[in-house]
């Protein structure tokens, strides 16, 4: 039988020294036998196999590394929580396909954030993070301090949470600029635009690169300005022509009858 459980954060146990090993352990098949047999709907206990896989990959994947586990406390004579304080290797680009239910196409994810926990206890410590900006630059954010760092420093962090964003094949590639007319080419020659349509060289002279228009549109939305004012929205309606005066009218004069 199949059971589907929604999740927002994928919590995995730390196995080995790499994230891929932990994900492989999370999706590894487990045999249910002996005292841990599977109970069928009819109430019969049978030997079965249980396995977790990701059925529907999310646009943003958050992986939680379980660094805290239950340990025996010698001072209190009971159980407590200890922290696994060792480096776990994680990639910049994560291929999620081997851990999915359906393996038909590559599912690459790019690292965009890392959360680090400093401290040895479950109920205390300090959190800070690495964040990737939209242009690919990494920053370390700790309280009110923000400074730029390199990718190599990020990949050496003792991660507690890893944030990956799915790489879309269409949106991750910047669009090419519009084709320009070379000098000496006759005006009116057909030119092919990036979207496949054909225009003349007279119209191409007024085209803007698609990437520049997209940047303007984003800036207009964030600043709360009109898209039309930034040259990104639909064109303004044409100004109606001024009203022209009609043909002159003839003035009719009434003749007054002369008084007798």
Short mmCIF file of the C-alpha atoms (twelve columns), coordinates in Angstrom:
data_MODEL
# 
_entry.id   MODEL 
# 
loop_
_atom_site.group_PDB 
_atom_site.id 
_atom_site.type_symbol 
_atom_site.label_atom_id 
_atom_site.label_alt_id 
_atom_site.label_comp_id 
_atom_site.label_asym_id 
_atom_site.label_seq_id 
_atom_site.Cartn_x 
_atom_site.Cartn_y 
_atom_site.Cartn_z 
_atom_site.pdbx_PDB_model_num 
ATOM 1   C CA . UNK A 1   0.000   0.000   0.000   1 
ATOM 2   C CA . UNK A 2   1.080   3.607   -0.624  1 
ATOM 3   C CA . UNK A 3   0.754   6.438   1.870   1 
ATOM 4   C CA . UNK A 4   1.340   10.090  0.950   1 
ATOM 5   C CA . UNK A 5   2.356   12.565  3.645   1 
ATOM 6   C CA . UNK A 6   2.834   16.280  2.903   1 
ATOM 7   C CA . UNK A 7   5.977   17.928  4.252   1 
ATOM 8   C CA . UNK A 8   7.463   21.398  4.433   1 
ATOM 9   C CA . UNK A 9   10.891  20.436  5.826   1 
ATOM 10  C CA . UNK A 10  12.656  17.166  5.019   1 
ATOM 11  C CA . UNK A 11  14.320  15.908  8.210   1 
ATOM 12  C CA . UNK A 12  17.061  13.348  7.673   1 
ATOM 13  C CA . UNK A 13  19.457  11.590  10.035  1 
ATOM 14  C CA . UNK A 14  23.161  12.268  9.604   1 
ATOM 15  C CA . UNK A 15  24.777  9.181   8.126   1 
ATOM 16  C CA . UNK A 16  28.400  9.318   7.112   1 
ATOM 17  C CA . UNK A 17  30.018  12.607  6.190   1 
ATOM 18  C CA . UNK A 18  27.868  13.776  3.267   1 
ATOM 19  C CA . UNK A 19  24.322  14.921  2.557   1 
ATOM 20  C CA . UNK A 20  23.968  12.421  -0.286  1 
ATOM 21  C CA . UNK A 21  24.675  9.552   2.107   1 
ATOM 22  C CA . UNK A 22  22.031  10.848  4.505   1 
ATOM 23  C CA . UNK A 23  19.454  11.104  1.700   1 
ATOM 24  C CA . UNK A 24  20.365  7.616   0.507   1 
ATOM 25  C CA . UNK A 25  19.796  6.270   4.039   1 
ATOM 26  C CA . UNK A 26  16.477  8.134   4.248   1 
ATOM 27  C CA . UNK A 27  15.197  6.491   1.035   1 
ATOM 28  C CA . UNK A 28  16.702  3.055   1.755   1 
ATOM 29  C CA . UNK A 29  14.270  0.137   1.860   1 
ATOM 30  C CA . UNK A 30  13.606  -1.270  5.350   1 
ATOM 31  C CA . UNK A 31  12.399  -4.797  6.032   1 
ATOM 32  C CA . UNK A 32  9.585   -5.124  8.560   1 
ATOM 33  C CA . UNK A 33  9.807   -8.500  10.259  1 
ATOM 34  C CA . UNK A 34  10.056  -10.132 13.674  1 
ATOM 35  C CA . UNK A 35  8.377   -7.777  16.184  1 
ATOM 36  C CA . UNK A 36  8.036   -4.992  13.624  1 
ATOM 37  C CA . UNK A 37  5.837   -6.765  11.075  1 
ATOM 38  C CA . UNK A 38  3.312   -4.940  8.955   1 
ATOM 39  C CA . UNK A 39  -0.343  -5.240  9.958   1 
ATOM 40  C CA . UNK A 40  -2.657  -5.658  6.988   1 
ATOM 41  C CA . UNK A 41  -6.156  -4.138  6.897   1 
ATOM 42  C CA . UNK A 42  -7.526  -7.591  7.762   1 
ATOM 43  C CA . UNK A 43  -5.436  -7.676  10.956  1 
ATOM 44  C CA . UNK A 44  -2.782  -10.167 9.852   1 
ATOM 45  C CA . UNK A 45  0.901   -9.446  10.593  1 
ATOM 46  C CA . UNK A 46  3.150   -10.147 7.620   1 
ATOM 47  C CA . UNK A 47  6.744   -9.439  6.613   1 
ATOM 48  C CA . UNK A 48  6.896   -6.377  4.370   1 
ATOM 49  C CA . UNK A 49  9.248   -3.718  3.019   1 
ATOM 50  C CA . UNK A 50  8.906   -0.021  3.807   1 
ATOM 51  C CA . UNK A 51  10.583  2.783   1.876   1 
ATOM 52  C CA . UNK A 52  10.349  6.577   1.821   1 
ATOM 53  C CA . UNK A 53  10.660  8.492   -1.458  1 
ATOM 54  C CA . UNK A 54  9.865   12.022  -2.584  1 
ATOM 55  C CA . UNK A 55  6.772   11.793  -4.753  1 
ATOM 56  C CA . UNK A 56  6.276   15.446  -5.710  1 
ATOM 57  C CA . UNK A 57  9.446   17.571  -5.453  1 
ATOM 58  C CA . UNK A 58  8.746   21.101  -4.177  1 
ATOM 59  C CA . UNK A 59  9.937   24.337  -5.816  1 
ATOM 60  C CA . UNK A 60  12.020  25.060  -2.696  1 
ATOM 61  C CA . UNK A 61  13.505  22.152  -0.734  1 
ATOM 62  C CA . UNK A 62  14.493  22.635  2.915   1 
ATOM 63  C CA . UNK A 63  16.638  19.830  4.354   1 
ATOM 64  C CA . UNK A 64  16.992  19.553  8.131   1 
ATOM 65  C CA . UNK A 65  20.041  17.670  9.357   1 
ATOM 66  C CA . UNK A 66  19.230  16.008  12.675  1 
ATOM 67  C CA . UNK A 67  22.234  17.094  14.726  1 
ATOM 68  C CA . UNK A 68  20.562  16.442  18.090  1 
ATOM 69  C CA . UNK A 69  19.983  12.899  19.361  1 
ATOM 70  C CA . UNK A 70  19.093  11.285  22.651  1 
ATOM 71  C CA . UNK A 71  22.057  10.258  24.806  1 
ATOM 72  C CA . UNK A 72  22.440  8.871   28.294  1 
ATOM 73  C CA . UNK A 73  23.232  11.589  30.828  1 
ATOM 74  C CA . UNK A 74  25.744  10.431  33.451  1 
ATOM 75  C CA . UNK A 75  25.113  13.378  35.786  1 
ATOM 76  C CA . UNK A 76  21.327  13.106  35.954  1 
ATOM 77  C CA . UNK A 77  21.117  9.375   35.433  1 
ATOM 78  C CA . UNK A 78  18.644  9.743   32.565  1 
ATOM 79  C CA . UNK A 79  18.458  10.727  28.938  1 
ATOM 80  C CA . UNK A 80  19.463  14.013  27.384  1 
ATOM 81  C CA . UNK A 81  20.200  15.460  23.979  1 
ATOM 82  C CA . UNK A 82  23.645  15.638  22.476  1 
ATOM 83  C CA . UNK A 83  24.733  17.429  19.336  1 
ATOM 84  C CA . UNK A 84  26.566  15.896  16.394  1 
ATOM 85  C CA . UNK A 85  29.297  18.471  15.870  1 
ATOM 86  C CA . UNK A 86  31.000  17.412  12.682  1 
ATOM 87  C CA . UNK A 87  31.150  18.661  9.133   1 
ATOM 88  C CA . UNK A 88  28.642  17.202  6.666   1 
ATOM 89  C CA . UNK A 89  29.521  17.768  3.022   1 
ATOM 90  C CA . UNK A 90  26.748  19.202  0.821   1 
ATOM 91  C CA . UNK A 91  26.829  20.172  -2.887  1 
ATOM 92  C CA . UNK A 92  26.029  23.492  -4.515  1 
ATOM 93  C CA . UNK A 93  23.806  21.722  -7.072  1 
ATOM 94  C CA . UNK A 94  21.791  18.804  -5.714  1 
ATOM 95  C CA . UNK A 95  20.378  16.144  -8.042  1 
ATOM 96  C CA . UNK A 96  17.147  14.992  -6.396  1 
ATOM 97  C CA . UNK A 97  16.161  12.424  -9.038  1 
ATOM 98  C CA . UNK A 98  17.690  9.328   -7.290  1 
ATOM 99  C CA . UNK A 99  15.529  9.983   -4.218  1 
ATOM 100 C CA . UNK A 100 12.184  10.479  -6.034  1 
ATOM 101 C CA . UNK A 101 9.371   8.021   -6.674  1 
ATOM 102 C CA . UNK A 102 9.445   8.707   -10.422 1 
ATOM 103 C CA . UNK A 103 12.878  8.919   -12.043 1 
ATOM 104 C CA . UNK A 104 12.059  10.132  -15.543 1 
ATOM 105 C CA . UNK A 105 13.919  13.430  -15.771 1 
ATOM 106 C CA . UNK A 106 16.750  15.247  -13.953 1 
ATOM 107 C CA . UNK A 107 15.665  17.376  -11.003 1 
ATOM 108 C CA . UNK A 108 18.544  19.758  -10.195 1 
ATOM 109 C CA . UNK A 109 18.369  22.104  -7.213  1 
ATOM 110 C CA . UNK A 110 20.696  25.032  -6.495  1 
ATOM 111 C CA . UNK A 111 21.790  25.961  -2.978  1 
ATOM 112 C CA . UNK A 112 20.416  29.372  -1.933  1 
ATOM 113 C CA . UNK A 113 20.692  29.330  1.876   1 
ATOM 114 C CA . UNK A 114 22.461  27.691  4.826   1 
ATOM 115 C CA . UNK A 115 21.509  28.018  8.509   1 
ATOM 116 C CA . UNK A 116 24.212  27.346  11.104  1 
ATOM 117 C CA . UNK A 117 23.701  26.609  14.812  1 
ATOM 118 C CA . UNK A 118 26.532  27.451  17.194  1 
ATOM 119 C CA . UNK A 119 26.482  25.785  20.596  1 
ATOM 120 C CA . UNK A 120 26.374  22.330  22.122  1 
ATOM 121 C CA . UNK A 121 22.890  22.242  23.633  1 
ATOM 122 C CA . UNK A 122 19.399  21.825  22.254  1 
ATOM 123 C CA . UNK A 123 17.939  24.657  24.333  1 
ATOM 124 C CA . UNK A 124 20.656  27.223  23.775  1 
ATOM 125 C CA . UNK A 125 22.985  28.479  21.085  1 
ATOM 126 C CA . UNK A 126 23.258  31.074  18.354  1 
ATOM 127 C CA . UNK A 127 21.898  30.984  14.807  1 
ATOM 128 C CA . UNK A 128 23.212  32.744  11.721  1 
ATOM 129 C CA . UNK A 129 22.976  32.064  7.994   1 
ATOM 130 C CA . UNK A 130 24.481  32.297  4.521   1 
ATOM 131 C CA . UNK A 131 22.196  33.718  1.825   1 
ATOM 132 C CA . UNK A 132 22.622  33.733  -1.952  1 
ATOM 133 C CA . UNK A 133 21.404  36.857  -3.746  1 
ATOM 134 C CA . UNK A 134 19.719  36.884  -7.146  1 
ATOM 135 C CA . UNK A 135 22.995  37.721  -8.913  1 
ATOM 136 C CA . UNK A 136 24.821  34.750  -7.344  1 
ATOM 137 C CA . UNK A 137 26.691  36.657  -4.598  1 
ATOM 138 C CA . UNK A 138 26.816  35.040  -1.149  1 
ATOM 139 C CA . UNK A 139 26.440  36.956  2.127   1 
ATOM 140 C CA . UNK A 140 26.880  35.992  5.746   1 
ATOM 141 C CA . UNK A 141 24.068  37.399  7.898   1 
ATOM 142 C CA . UNK A 142 24.563  37.394  11.655  1 
ATOM 143 C CA . UNK A 143 22.290  39.649  13.671  1 
ATOM 144 C CA . UNK A 144 22.867  43.160  12.296  1 
ATOM 145 C CA . UNK A 145 26.141  42.286  10.541  1 
ATOM 146 C CA . UNK A 146 26.100  41.494  6.821   1 
ATOM 147 C CA . UNK A 147 29.247  40.848  4.805   1 
ATOM 148 C CA . UNK A 148 30.068  39.285  1.467   1 
ATOM 149 C CA . UNK A 149 31.705  35.840  1.388   1 
ATOM 150 C CA . UNK A 150 32.789  33.326  -1.214  1 
ATOM 151 C CA . UNK A 151 31.141  30.058  -2.164  1 
ATOM 152 C CA . UNK A 152 34.070  28.043  -0.796  1 
ATOM 153 C CA . UNK A 153 33.427  29.405  2.698   1 
ATOM 154 C CA . UNK A 154 29.727  28.555  2.435   1 
ATOM 155 C CA . UNK A 155 30.422  24.942  1.450   1 
ATOM 156 C CA . UNK A 156 32.642  24.520  4.556   1 
ATOM 157 C CA . UNK A 157 29.883  25.498  6.986   1 
ATOM 158 C CA . UNK A 158 28.588  23.133  9.669   1 
ATOM 159 C CA . UNK A 159 25.055  23.262  8.293   1 
ATOM 160 C CA . UNK A 160 21.907  22.737  10.333  1 
ATOM 161 C CA . UNK A 161 19.377  23.674  7.608   1 
ATOM 162 C CA . UNK A 162 19.982  23.625  3.845   1 
ATOM 163 C CA . UNK A 163 17.743  25.521  1.444   1 
ATOM 164 C CA . UNK A 164 17.692  24.479  -2.221  1 
ATOM 165 C CA . UNK A 165 15.716  26.017  -5.080  1 
ATOM 166 C CA . UNK A 166 14.665  24.035  -8.117  1 
ATOM 167 C CA . UNK A 167 16.456  25.037  -11.334 1 
ATOM 168 C CA . UNK A 168 13.942  25.635  -14.098 1 
ATOM 169 C CA . UNK A 169 15.395  25.082  -17.592 1 
ATOM 170 C CA . UNK A 170 13.550  28.033  -19.138 1 
ATOM 171 C CA . UNK A 171 13.811  30.706  -16.433 1 
ATOM 172 C CA . UNK A 172 17.373  29.943  -15.321 1 
ATOM 173 C CA . UNK A 173 18.821  30.862  -18.719 1 
ATOM 174 C CA . UNK A 174 19.000  34.617  -19.515 1 
ATOM 175 C CA . UNK A 175 17.184  35.563  -22.739 1 
ATOM 176 C CA . UNK A 176 19.285  36.673  -25.707 1 
ATOM 177 C CA . UNK A 177 19.168  40.339  -26.756 1 
ATOM 178 C CA . UNK A 178 17.196  41.441  -29.785 1 
ATOM 179 C CA . UNK A 179 18.994  41.217  -33.142 1 
ATOM 180 C CA . UNK A 180 20.377  44.492  -34.439 1 
ATOM 181 C CA . UNK A 181 20.830  45.553  -38.029 1 
ATOM 182 C CA . UNK A 182 24.454  45.690  -39.173 1 
ATOM 183 C CA . UNK A 183 25.821  48.778  -40.835 1 
ATOM 184 C CA . UNK A 184 25.446  48.738  -44.597 1 
ATOM 185 C CA . UNK A 185 22.465  46.371  -44.531 1 
ATOM 186 C CA . UNK A 186 19.543  47.734  -46.545 1 
ATOM 187 C CA . UNK A 187 16.734  49.116  -44.446 1 
ATOM 188 C CA . UNK A 188 13.604  47.074  -44.567 1 
ATOM 189 C CA . UNK A 189 15.463  43.697  -44.569 1 
ATOM 190 C CA . UNK A 190 13.695  40.999  -42.509 1 
ATOM 191 C CA . UNK A 191 15.239  40.272  -39.094 1 
ATOM 192 C CA . UNK A 192 14.286  37.372  -36.785 1 
ATOM 193 C CA . UNK A 193 13.467  38.210  -33.142 1 
ATOM 194 C CA . UNK A 194 14.316  35.836  -30.205 1 
ATOM 195 C CA . UNK A 195 10.687  34.687  -30.013 1 
ATOM 196 C CA . UNK A 196 10.756  33.499  -33.643 1 
ATOM 197 C CA . UNK A 197 8.783   36.318  -35.248 1 
ATOM 198 C CA . UNK A 198 10.169  38.375  -38.126 1 
ATOM 199 C CA . UNK A 199 10.243  42.173  -38.307 1 
ATOM 200 C CA . UNK A 200 11.872  44.710  -40.588 1 
ATOM 201 C CA . UNK A 201 15.029  46.610  -39.821 1 
ATOM 202 C CA . UNK A 202 13.049  49.817  -39.311 1 
ATOM 203 C CA . UNK A 203 11.149  48.218  -36.421 1 
ATOM 204 C CA . UNK A 204 14.229  46.511  -34.970 1 
ATOM 205 C CA . UNK A 205 15.907  49.850  -34.383 1 
ATOM 206 C CA . UNK A 206 13.337  50.587  -31.668 1 
ATOM 207 C CA . UNK A 207 13.515  47.171  -29.930 1 
ATOM 208 C CA . UNK A 208 14.945  46.816  -26.423 1 
ATOM 209 C CA . UNK A 209 16.681  43.663  -25.164 1 
ATOM 210 C CA . UNK A 210 14.127  41.414  -23.420 1 
ATOM 211 C CA . UNK A 211 16.359  41.141  -20.325 1 
ATOM 212 C CA . UNK A 212 16.428  44.912  -19.889 1 
ATOM 213 C CA . UNK A 213 12.648  45.109  -20.125 1 
ATOM 214 C CA . UNK A 214 12.306  42.403  -17.476 1 
ATOM 215 C CA . UNK A 215 14.612  44.264  -15.087 1 
ATOM 216 C CA . UNK A 216 12.629  47.409  -15.535 1 
ATOM 217 C CA . UNK A 217 9.382   45.605  -14.889 1 
ATOM 218 C CA . UNK A 218 10.694  44.145  -11.613 1 
ATOM 219 C CA . UNK A 219 11.954  47.515  -10.469 1 
ATOM 220 C CA . UNK A 220 8.622   49.098  -11.261 1 
ATOM 221 C CA . UNK A 221 6.689   46.536  -9.240  1 
ATOM 222 C CA . UNK A 222 9.005   46.756  -6.215  1 
ATOM 223 C CA . UNK A 223 9.024   50.553  -6.193  1 
ATOM 224 C CA . UNK A 224 5.279   50.749  -6.667  1 
ATOM 225 C CA . UNK A 225 5.555   52.801  -9.851  1 
ATOM 226 C CA . UNK A 226 3.595   52.406  -13.043 1 
ATOM 227 C CA . UNK A 227 4.940   49.929  -15.572 1 
ATOM 228 C CA . UNK A 228 4.082   52.303  -18.382 1 
ATOM 229 C CA . UNK A 229 6.277   55.006  -16.856 1 
ATOM 230 C CA . UNK A 230 9.257   52.642  -17.008 1 
ATOM 231 C CA . UNK A 231 8.581   51.530  -20.555 1 
ATOM 232 C CA . UNK A 232 7.597   47.989  -19.510 1 
ATOM 233 C CA . UNK A 233 3.824   47.889  -19.510 1 
ATOM 234 C CA . UNK A 234 1.318   48.228  -22.308 1 
ATOM 235 C CA . UNK A 235 1.690   51.369  -24.441 1 
ATOM 236 C CA . UNK A 236 -0.348  54.400  -23.557 1 
ATOM 237 C CA . UNK A 237 -3.520  54.911  -25.605 1 
ATOM 238 C CA . UNK A 238 -3.006  57.166  -28.639 1 
ATOM 239 C CA . UNK A 239 -3.813  60.822  -28.162 1 
ATOM 240 C CA . UNK A 240 -7.016  61.697  -30.010 1 
ATOM 241 C CA . UNK A 241 -6.568  64.249  -32.807 1 
ATOM 242 C CA . UNK A 242 -7.627  67.795  -32.024 1 
ATOM 243 C CA . UNK A 243 -11.115 68.679  -33.009 1 
ATOM 244 C CA . UNK A 244 -11.267 70.615  -36.302 1 
ATOM 245 C CA . UNK A 245 -13.727 73.366  -36.976 1 
ATOM 246 C CA . UNK A 246 -16.478 72.609  -39.456 1 
ATOM 247 C CA . UNK A 247 -17.344 74.677  -42.544 1 
ATOM 248 C CA . UNK A 248 -18.415 78.270  -41.876 1 
ATOM 249 C CA . UNK A 249 -22.097 78.768  -41.418 1 
ATOM 250 C CA . UNK A 250 -24.039 81.361  -43.312 1 
ATOM 251 C CA . UNK A 251 -25.676 83.945  -41.195 1 
ATOM 252 C CA . UNK A 252 -29.243 84.521  -42.019 1 
ATOM 253 C CA . UNK A 253 -30.537 87.974  -41.571 1 
ATOM 254 C CA . UNK A 254 -34.173 88.744  -41.194 1 
ATOM 255 C CA . UNK A 255 -35.493 91.693  -43.046 1 
ATOM 256 C CA . UNK A 256 -37.628 93.886  -40.988 1 
ATOM 257 C CA . UNK A 257 -40.633 95.278  -42.615 1 
ATOM 258 C CA . UNK A 258 -40.471 99.008  -42.963 1 
ATOM 259 C CA . UNK A 259 -42.968 100.824 -40.855 1 
ATOM 260 C CA . UNK A 260 -45.625 102.522 -42.873 1 
# 
